[in-house]
Amino acid sequence: MATPSTGPGVQSWPRAREAARRAGLRPLPAVALPLAEALGHTLAEPLGALTDLPAFDTSAMDGWAVAGPGPWRVAGQVLAGPGESAPLADGTAVEIATGAQLPPGATAVLRREHGRTDAALLHDRGPDRLTTGQDVRPRGQECRRNEELLPAGTPVGPAVLGLAAACGYDRLLVRRRPVVELLVLGDELLDSGIPGGGLVRDALGPLLPPWLRSSGAEVTEVRYVRDDFGLLRDALRHSTADVVVTTGGTAAGPVDFLHRALAEAGARLVVDGVAVRPGHPMLLAELPGGRHLVGLPGNPLAAVAGTVTLALPLLHARSGRTAGPPALAPAAAALPGHPADTRLQPVRRTAAGVVPLPFDGPAMLRGLARADALAVVPPGGAAAGETVELLEAP
């Protein structure tokens, strides 16, 4: 029978995640960056509209801007770009391009496919009667000047950059990204080639940095550290990163030196073990100077569990990101659990809910590579139809 994860510092999974979040509740300083450099950062202040959007009435279609009821006499052309058009009198129209500014007096836009010209007159041949304001994007349709569009704490992705540019921003005030150094521990690791002869390929060096970067971190270095206490101690002493992430060395084996190295570095353990499978020997420590270390287990899926449990909540808090509501989904099939610990299970979404994936052992990544998410399975498991929380898979 499986036994629970025990020890003086072992915490429940929800409590450990909250401890990691609280440990990071000192956001990094704000910096003003050009839009091209703000991607991956977090808004340090609300994004307010600098102008009405659209800033003027525009045509939503190619066709004719018309004034009053038809038929209309066509008198010219308006294209997108700078310049002002003469006012339209009732009964007149101008050919207009999508996105062009409507001339004063225009009451609607007649789509090109609905218009027919007869001599000098334009007739409406559409299936329905043209109404005032049809196919016009009125000024301020999307937002008004000074309206708050996004709150502080929003991650800056491509859509945020596009919205900021549309509203007139050249720079954004964002939080500095937490600097992360990744230390991959172990004598048995290869960084290239086919594993064999007691050596295994390192999976976490390729897996973790892009995931951490997409979560708001700036990963400056990936260092391989042999199973040597002095090397590990010196690596911790000399690191200047906001967050050090290590893989391996968190248990109590003959070459698991992390606890001893942390003690010599003057660190304070915040979390020392979590009641979760896989990954229960993970840890979080506060280093001198307000920096942090997240110790992940060496097994790949266990390290992924440690990342979503401790590393991501800490990094999101340090970068000022606002935590959203949990994602929930029903279990389409029973999700097996540990008798006493939370289980993080790779799952795939279906129309009926989420289903567990095979190859979910602590050292395996095959199931995770096919997963849409990690399901948070409570102790004892989740029955079919029961709602579970989902965590985004890397």
Short mmCIF file of C-alpha atoms in Angstrom, two decimals:
data_model
loop_
_atom_site.label_atom_id
_atom_site.label_comp_id
_atom_site.label_asym_id
_atom_site.label_seq_id
_atom_site.Cartn_x
_atom_site.Cartn_y
_atom_site.Cartn_z
CA MET A 1 0.00 0.00 0.00
CA ALA A 2 1.28 3.45 -0.92
CA THR A 3 2.34 5.62 1.99
CA PRO A 4 1.88 9.36 2.27
CA SER A 5 4.76 11.77 1.91
CA THR A 6 5.82 12.61 5.44
CA GLY A 7 8.47 14.69 7.17
CA PRO A 8 8.72 17.77 9.38
CA GLY A 9 8.62 20.20 6.41
CA VAL A 10 6.27 18.35 4.04
CA GLN A 11 3.26 20.44 3.05
CA SER A 12 0.04 19.69 1.24
CA TRP A 13 -0.01 20.56 -2.45
CA PRO A 14 -2.38 23.55 -2.14
CA ARG A 15 -0.45 24.91 0.84
CA ALA A 16 2.90 24.53 -0.95
CA ARG A 17 1.64 26.40 -4.03
CA GLU A 18 0.34 29.21 -1.83
CA ALA A 19 3.65 29.34 0.05
CA ALA A 20 5.48 29.72 -3.26
CA ARG A 21 3.14 32.50 -4.37
CA ARG A 22 3.50 34.34 -1.07
CA ALA A 23 7.28 34.00 -1.20
CA GLY A 24 7.26 36.04 -4.41
CA LEU A 25 4.93 38.83 -3.27
CA ARG A 26 7.59 41.47 -3.78
CA PRO A 27 7.30 42.29 -7.48
CA LEU A 28 10.41 43.32 -9.32
CA PRO A 29 10.88 46.99 -10.35
CA ALA A 30 8.96 48.51 -13.24
CA VAL A 31 10.75 49.50 -16.45
CA ALA A 32 9.52 51.31 -19.57
CA LEU A 33 10.30 49.28 -22.69
CA PRO A 34 9.67 49.73 -26.40
CA LEU A 35 6.85 47.52 -27.64
CA ALA A 36 9.28 45.24 -29.46
CA GLU A 37 11.07 44.48 -26.16
CA ALA A 38 8.01 44.16 -23.90
CA LEU A 39 6.92 40.70 -25.06
CA GLY A 40 6.92 38.20 -22.19
CA HIS A 41 6.89 40.87 -19.49
CA THR A 42 3.94 41.83 -17.30
CA LEU A 43 2.04 45.12 -17.24
CA ALA A 44 3.10 47.19 -14.22
CA GLU A 45 0.14 49.54 -14.58
CA PRO A 46 -3.28 49.34 -16.22
CA LEU A 47 -3.29 49.79 -19.99
CA GLY A 48 -5.47 52.81 -20.70
CA ALA A 49 -6.58 53.96 -24.13
CA LEU A 50 -4.62 56.96 -25.37
CA THR A 51 -7.32 57.74 -27.93
CA ASP A 52 -10.76 56.69 -29.03
CA LEU A 53 -10.57 53.47 -31.03
CA PRO A 54 -11.28 53.87 -33.89
CA ALA A 55 -10.02 57.43 -33.67
CA PHE A 56 -12.50 58.49 -36.40
CA ASP A 57 -15.48 57.06 -38.27
CA THR A 58 -14.21 54.53 -40.82
CA SER A 59 -15.63 52.32 -43.51
CA ALA A 60 -15.91 48.66 -42.61
CA MET A 61 -16.19 47.58 -46.26
CA ASP A 62 -15.09 48.44 -49.78
CA GLY A 63 -17.95 50.22 -51.51
CA TRP A 64 -19.49 53.70 -51.41
CA ALA A 65 -20.01 56.14 -48.59
CA VAL A 66 -23.51 57.53 -49.13
CA ALA A 67 -25.51 60.43 -47.73
CA GLY A 68 -29.24 60.06 -47.27
CA PRO A 69 -31.52 57.75 -49.27
CA GLY A 70 -30.62 56.64 -52.81
CA PRO A 71 -30.15 56.63 -55.63
CA TRP A 72 -26.96 58.66 -55.30
CA ARG A 73 -24.77 60.67 -57.60
CA VAL A 74 -21.17 59.46 -57.34
CA ALA A 75 -18.70 62.29 -56.86
CA GLY A 76 -15.18 61.08 -56.28
CA GLN A 77 -13.18 58.52 -54.30
CA VAL A 78 -11.82 58.21 -50.74
CA LEU A 79 -8.89 55.91 -49.94
CA ALA A 80 -7.34 54.95 -46.64
CA GLY A 81 -4.60 57.34 -45.57
CA PRO A 82 -4.09 61.00 -44.68
CA GLY A 83 -6.26 63.78 -45.99
CA GLU A 84 -9.72 65.19 -45.46
CA SER A 85 -12.74 64.72 -47.71
CA ALA A 86 -15.32 67.33 -48.62
CA PRO A 87 -18.70 66.95 -46.89
CA LEU A 88 -21.31 64.83 -48.65
CA ALA A 89 -24.68 66.35 -49.44
CA ASP A 90 -27.83 64.23 -49.39
CA GLY A 91 -28.15 62.17 -52.52
CA THR A 92 -24.42 61.96 -53.18
CA ALA A 93 -21.83 59.23 -52.69
CA VAL A 94 -18.09 58.64 -52.93
CA GLU A 95 -16.30 55.40 -53.64
CA ILE A 96 -14.53 54.33 -50.43
CA ALA A 97 -11.98 51.72 -49.34
CA THR A 98 -12.05 49.63 -46.17
CA GLY A 99 -10.50 51.59 -43.31
CA ALA A 100 -10.82 54.96 -44.98
CA GLN A 101 -12.18 57.88 -42.97
CA LEU A 102 -15.82 58.63 -43.69
CA PRO A 103 -16.44 62.06 -45.15
CA PRO A 104 -18.63 64.43 -43.11
CA GLY A 105 -22.31 63.93 -43.86
CA ALA A 106 -22.01 60.23 -44.78
CA THR A 107 -24.82 58.18 -43.27
CA ALA A 108 -23.87 54.62 -44.30
CA VAL A 109 -21.61 52.51 -46.48
CA LEU A 110 -23.06 50.56 -49.38
CA ARG A 111 -21.06 47.40 -49.98
CA ARG A 112 -19.51 47.05 -53.41
CA GLU A 113 -21.38 43.81 -54.07
CA HIS A 114 -24.71 45.54 -53.30
CA GLY A 115 -24.19 48.60 -55.50
CA ARG A 116 -24.95 49.03 -59.19
CA THR A 117 -24.20 52.11 -61.25
CA ASP A 118 -26.55 53.30 -63.96
CA ALA A 119 -25.18 56.20 -65.93
CA ALA A 120 -24.17 58.71 -63.24
CA LEU A 121 -26.32 57.19 -60.49
CA LEU A 122 -25.59 54.52 -57.85
CA HIS A 123 -28.44 52.16 -56.89
CA ASP A 124 -28.78 49.85 -53.88
CA ARG A 125 -29.33 46.28 -55.10
CA GLY A 126 -28.73 44.59 -51.73
CA PRO A 127 -31.09 42.00 -50.25
CA ASP A 128 -32.13 44.35 -47.44
CA ARG A 129 -32.75 48.05 -47.22
CA LEU A 130 -29.67 50.11 -46.36
CA THR A 131 -29.88 51.48 -42.81
CA THR A 132 -28.19 54.45 -41.17
CA GLY A 133 -24.76 53.50 -39.84
CA GLN A 134 -24.57 50.26 -41.81
CA ASP A 135 -21.00 49.01 -42.35
CA VAL A 136 -19.58 52.01 -40.52
CA ARG A 137 -17.10 51.64 -37.68
CA PRO A 138 -18.01 54.64 -35.54
CA ARG A 139 -15.42 56.54 -33.57
CA GLY A 140 -14.94 54.99 -30.13
CA GLN A 141 -16.70 51.74 -31.03
CA GLU A 142 -14.03 49.66 -29.28
CA CYS A 143 -12.97 52.06 -26.55
CA ARG A 144 -12.92 55.67 -25.45
CA ARG A 145 -9.86 57.68 -24.52
CA ASN A 146 -8.64 56.98 -20.95
CA GLU A 147 -10.79 53.84 -20.69
CA GLU A 148 -8.96 51.00 -18.88
CA LEU A 149 -8.42 48.17 -21.32
CA LEU A 150 -6.27 45.74 -19.34
CA PRO A 151 -5.39 45.60 -15.64
CA ALA A 152 -1.90 45.65 -14.17
CA GLY A 153 -0.58 42.11 -13.85
CA THR A 154 -1.57 41.10 -17.40
CA PRO A 155 1.13 39.14 -19.26
CA VAL A 156 2.26 40.92 -22.41
CA GLY A 157 1.62 38.61 -25.35
CA PRO A 158 1.28 39.36 -29.07
CA ALA A 159 -2.37 40.43 -28.73
CA VAL A 160 -1.50 42.87 -25.93
CA LEU A 161 1.25 44.37 -28.11
CA GLY A 162 -1.20 44.77 -30.98
CA LEU A 163 -3.81 46.43 -28.78
CA ALA A 164 -1.23 48.78 -27.27
CA ALA A 165 0.02 49.77 -30.72
CA ALA A 166 -3.53 50.33 -32.00
CA CYS A 167 -4.12 52.70 -29.08
CA GLY A 168 -0.98 54.71 -29.78
CA TYR A 169 1.61 53.27 -27.39
CA ASP A 170 5.30 53.24 -28.32
CA ARG A 171 6.48 52.01 -24.89
CA LEU A 172 4.91 50.01 -22.07
CA LEU A 173 5.57 50.14 -18.33
CA VAL A 174 6.25 46.53 -17.38
CA ARG A 175 7.86 44.58 -14.55
CA ARG A 176 11.43 43.46 -14.94
CA ARG A 177 11.45 39.76 -15.62
CA PRO A 178 12.91 37.56 -12.86
CA VAL A 179 16.34 36.31 -13.86
CA VAL A 180 16.61 32.51 -13.57
CA GLU A 181 19.71 30.34 -13.56
CA LEU A 182 19.17 26.62 -14.15
CA LEU A 183 21.59 24.19 -12.51
CA VAL A 184 21.29 20.63 -13.85
CA LEU A 185 22.86 18.28 -11.32
CA GLY A 186 24.27 14.80 -11.91
CA ASP A 187 27.26 12.77 -13.15
CA GLU A 188 25.03 10.53 -15.27
CA LEU A 189 23.75 13.16 -17.69
CA LEU A 190 24.57 13.53 -21.37
CA ASP A 191 23.75 16.74 -23.25
CA SER A 192 24.05 15.06 -26.67
CA GLY A 193 24.12 11.64 -28.26
CA ILE A 194 22.44 8.31 -27.55
CA PRO A 195 22.09 7.24 -23.89
CA GLY A 196 23.73 4.05 -22.74
CA GLY A 197 26.43 2.57 -20.54
CA GLY A 198 24.95 4.06 -17.37
CA LEU A 199 24.48 7.51 -18.93
CA VAL A 200 21.12 9.11 -19.71
CA ARG A 201 20.19 12.12 -21.82
CA ASP A 202 19.29 15.25 -19.92
CA ALA A 203 15.65 16.03 -20.75
CA LEU A 204 15.22 18.99 -18.40
CA GLY A 205 17.90 21.24 -19.91
CA PRO A 206 15.89 21.41 -23.16
CA LEU A 207 12.45 21.29 -21.48
CA LEU A 208 12.62 23.87 -18.70
CA PRO A 209 14.18 27.06 -20.19
CA PRO A 210 11.54 27.71 -22.90
CA TRP A 211 8.77 26.89 -20.43
CA LEU A 212 10.17 29.27 -17.83
CA ARG A 213 10.65 32.00 -20.44
CA SER A 214 7.02 31.66 -21.55
CA SER A 215 6.06 32.04 -17.89
CA GLY A 216 7.74 35.45 -17.63
CA ALA A 217 11.30 34.54 -16.62
CA GLU A 218 14.60 35.48 -18.23
CA VAL A 219 16.72 32.32 -18.24
CA THR A 220 20.30 33.51 -18.48
CA GLU A 221 22.26 30.29 -18.11
CA VAL A 222 21.93 26.51 -18.02
CA ARG A 223 24.86 25.00 -16.12
CA TYR A 224 25.69 21.34 -15.65
CA VAL A 225 27.05 20.64 -12.16
CA ARG A 226 28.62 17.30 -11.27
CA ASP A 227 27.72 15.38 -8.13
CA ASP A 228 30.23 17.26 -6.00
CA PHE A 229 29.30 19.16 -2.84
CA GLY A 230 31.92 21.85 -3.31
CA LEU A 231 30.88 22.57 -6.88
CA LEU A 232 27.23 22.88 -5.88
CA ARG A 233 28.01 25.03 -2.86
CA ASP A 234 30.09 27.42 -4.94
CA ALA A 235 27.46 27.57 -7.68
CA LEU A 236 24.87 28.69 -5.12
CA ARG A 237 27.25 31.16 -3.47
CA HIS A 238 28.21 32.89 -6.71
CA SER A 239 24.84 32.98 -8.45
CA THR A 240 23.29 36.43 -8.81
CA ALA A 241 19.99 35.23 -10.29
CA ASP A 242 16.68 36.22 -8.72
CA VAL A 243 15.69 32.55 -8.78
CA VAL A 244 17.98 29.53 -8.98
CA VAL A 245 16.31 26.35 -10.25
CA THR A 246 18.06 23.05 -9.66
CA THR A 247 17.22 19.58 -10.94
CA GLY A 248 18.09 16.57 -8.81
CA GLY A 249 19.71 16.32 -5.41
CA THR A 250 16.55 17.04 -3.41
CA ALA A 251 16.17 13.65 -1.71
CA ALA A 252 18.46 11.95 0.80
CA GLY A 253 20.67 9.78 -1.41
CA PRO A 254 24.45 9.48 -1.19
CA VAL A 255 25.05 12.34 -3.67
CA ASP A 256 22.01 14.50 -2.81
CA PHE A 257 23.93 17.52 -1.52
CA LEU A 258 21.35 20.25 -2.00
CA HIS A 259 20.09 20.49 1.58
CA ARG A 260 23.63 20.69 2.94
CA ALA A 261 24.66 23.28 0.35
CA LEU A 262 21.62 25.41 1.20
CA ALA A 263 22.45 25.26 4.89
CA GLU A 264 26.02 26.46 4.24
CA ALA A 265 24.68 29.24 2.00
CA GLY A 266 22.52 30.53 4.88
CA ALA A 267 19.25 29.68 3.14
CA ARG A 268 15.87 29.36 4.87
CA LEU A 269 13.67 26.46 3.77
CA VAL A 270 10.15 27.60 2.93
CA VAL A 271 8.91 24.26 1.57
CA ASP A 272 10.77 21.02 2.19
CA GLY A 273 8.73 18.32 0.51
CA VAL A 274 5.19 18.32 -0.85
CA ALA A 275 2.48 15.69 -0.52
CA VAL A 276 2.17 15.26 -4.29
CA ARG A 277 2.92 12.49 -6.78
CA PRO A 278 5.11 12.59 -8.72
CA GLY A 279 7.68 14.98 -7.32
CA HIS A 280 7.21 14.94 -3.55
CA PRO A 281 10.90 15.67 -2.66
CA MET A 282 10.76 19.18 -4.17
CA LEU A 283 11.76 22.22 -2.13
CA LEU A 284 11.71 26.02 -2.02
CA ALA A 285 14.31 28.06 -0.14
CA GLU A 286 14.93 31.75 0.45
CA LEU A 287 18.54 32.72 -0.21
CA PRO A 288 20.33 35.68 1.35
CA GLY A 289 19.39 38.97 -0.29
CA GLY A 290 15.77 38.03 -0.93
CA ARG A 291 16.59 35.61 -3.74
CA HIS A 292 15.05 32.13 -4.02
CA LEU A 293 15.94 28.59 -5.00
CA VAL A 294 13.50 26.01 -6.32
CA GLY A 295 14.81 22.47 -6.02
CA LEU A 296 13.17 20.11 -8.52
CA PRO A 297 13.48 16.33 -8.44
CA GLY A 298 15.69 14.82 -11.12
CA ASN A 299 13.06 12.59 -12.73
CA PRO A 300 11.55 14.52 -15.67
CA LEU A 301 7.82 14.26 -14.91
CA ALA A 302 8.53 14.81 -11.22
CA ALA A 303 10.45 17.97 -12.15
CA VAL A 304 7.46 19.14 -14.21
CA ALA A 305 5.27 18.62 -11.15
CA GLY A 306 7.72 20.68 -9.10
CA THR A 307 7.70 23.44 -11.70
CA VAL A 308 3.92 23.88 -11.68
CA THR A 309 3.79 23.55 -7.89
CA LEU A 310 6.61 25.86 -6.79
CA ALA A 311 8.48 27.53 -9.66
CA LEU A 312 5.62 29.00 -11.66
CA PRO A 313 3.66 30.49 -8.71
CA LEU A 314 6.90 32.05 -7.43
CA LEU A 315 7.88 33.46 -10.84
CA HIS A 316 4.39 34.79 -11.56
CA ALA A 317 4.34 36.60 -8.22
CA ARG A 318 7.85 38.05 -8.69
CA SER A 319 6.89 39.35 -12.13
CA GLY A 320 3.66 40.86 -10.82
CA ARG A 321 1.30 38.58 -12.74
CA THR A 322 -2.25 38.33 -11.46
CA ALA A 323 -3.44 34.81 -10.73
CA GLY A 324 -6.58 33.98 -12.68
CA PRO A 325 -9.37 31.63 -11.62
CA PRO A 326 -8.52 27.92 -11.83
CA ALA A 327 -9.38 26.07 -15.03
CA LEU A 328 -11.89 23.30 -14.33
CA ALA A 329 -13.15 20.34 -16.34
CA PRO A 330 -15.10 17.15 -15.68
CA ALA A 331 -13.34 13.82 -15.71
CA ALA A 332 -14.66 11.75 -18.62
CA ALA A 333 -13.20 8.65 -16.98
CA ALA A 334 -12.03 7.85 -13.49
CA LEU A 335 -8.70 9.49 -12.64
CA PRO A 336 -6.71 7.22 -10.32
CA GLY A 337 -5.12 8.94 -7.35
CA HIS A 338 -2.67 8.35 -4.52
CA PRO A 339 -4.29 7.23 -1.24
CA ALA A 340 -2.95 10.20 0.73
CA ASP A 341 -1.27 12.67 -1.66
CA THR A 342 -2.41 14.89 -4.51
CA ARG A 343 -1.61 13.44 -7.92
CA LEU A 344 -0.75 15.48 -11.03
CA GLN A 345 -1.94 13.41 -13.97
CA PRO A 346 -1.30 14.14 -17.66
CA VAL A 347 -4.68 14.25 -19.41
CA ARG A 348 -6.19 14.82 -22.82
CA ARG A 349 -9.35 16.88 -23.38
CA THR A 350 -12.34 15.21 -25.05
CA ALA A 351 -15.91 16.37 -25.69
CA ALA A 352 -16.97 14.52 -22.53
CA GLY A 353 -14.15 15.84 -20.34
CA VAL A 354 -10.56 14.87 -19.62
CA VAL A 355 -9.13 11.36 -19.80
CA PRO A 356 -5.86 10.12 -18.28
CA LEU A 357 -2.90 9.29 -20.49
CA PRO A 358 -0.58 6.31 -20.06
CA PHE A 359 3.19 6.54 -19.58
CA ASP A 360 2.84 8.80 -16.58
CA GLY A 361 5.65 7.49 -14.37
CA PRO A 362 7.98 9.97 -12.63
CA ALA A 363 10.78 9.37 -15.16
CA MET A 364 8.52 9.40 -18.24
CA LEU A 365 7.63 12.21 -20.65
CA ARG A 366 5.74 10.25 -23.32
CA GLY A 367 2.35 10.87 -21.72
CA LEU A 368 3.14 14.53 -21.04
CA ALA A 369 4.15 15.11 -24.67
CA ARG A 370 0.59 14.16 -25.73
CA ALA A 371 -1.13 15.95 -22.84
CA ASP A 372 -3.34 19.03 -23.06
CA ALA A 373 -3.03 19.64 -19.33
CA LEU A 374 -2.16 18.21 -15.92
CA ALA A 375 -5.19 17.28 -13.85
CA VAL A 376 -5.01 17.93 -10.11
CA VAL A 377 -6.35 14.66 -8.72
CA PRO A 378 -7.22 14.78 -5.01
CA PRO A 379 -6.13 12.03 -2.61
CA GLY A 380 -8.11 8.90 -3.35
CA GLY A 381 -8.73 9.79 -6.99
CA ALA A 382 -11.56 11.44 -8.94
CA ALA A 383 -14.61 9.57 -10.20
CA ALA A 384 -15.97 9.96 -13.72
CA GLY A 385 -18.05 13.14 -13.87
CA GLU A 386 -16.21 14.79 -10.98
CA THR A 387 -14.77 18.24 -11.66
CA VAL A 388 -10.99 18.62 -11.40
CA GLU A 389 -8.61 21.54 -11.69
CA LEU A 390 -6.38 21.68 -14.76
CA LEU A 391 -2.87 23.08 -15.01
CA GLU A 392 -1.42 24.10 -18.36
CA ALA A 393 1.04 21.55 -19.70
CA PRO A 394 4.45 22.84 -20.88
#
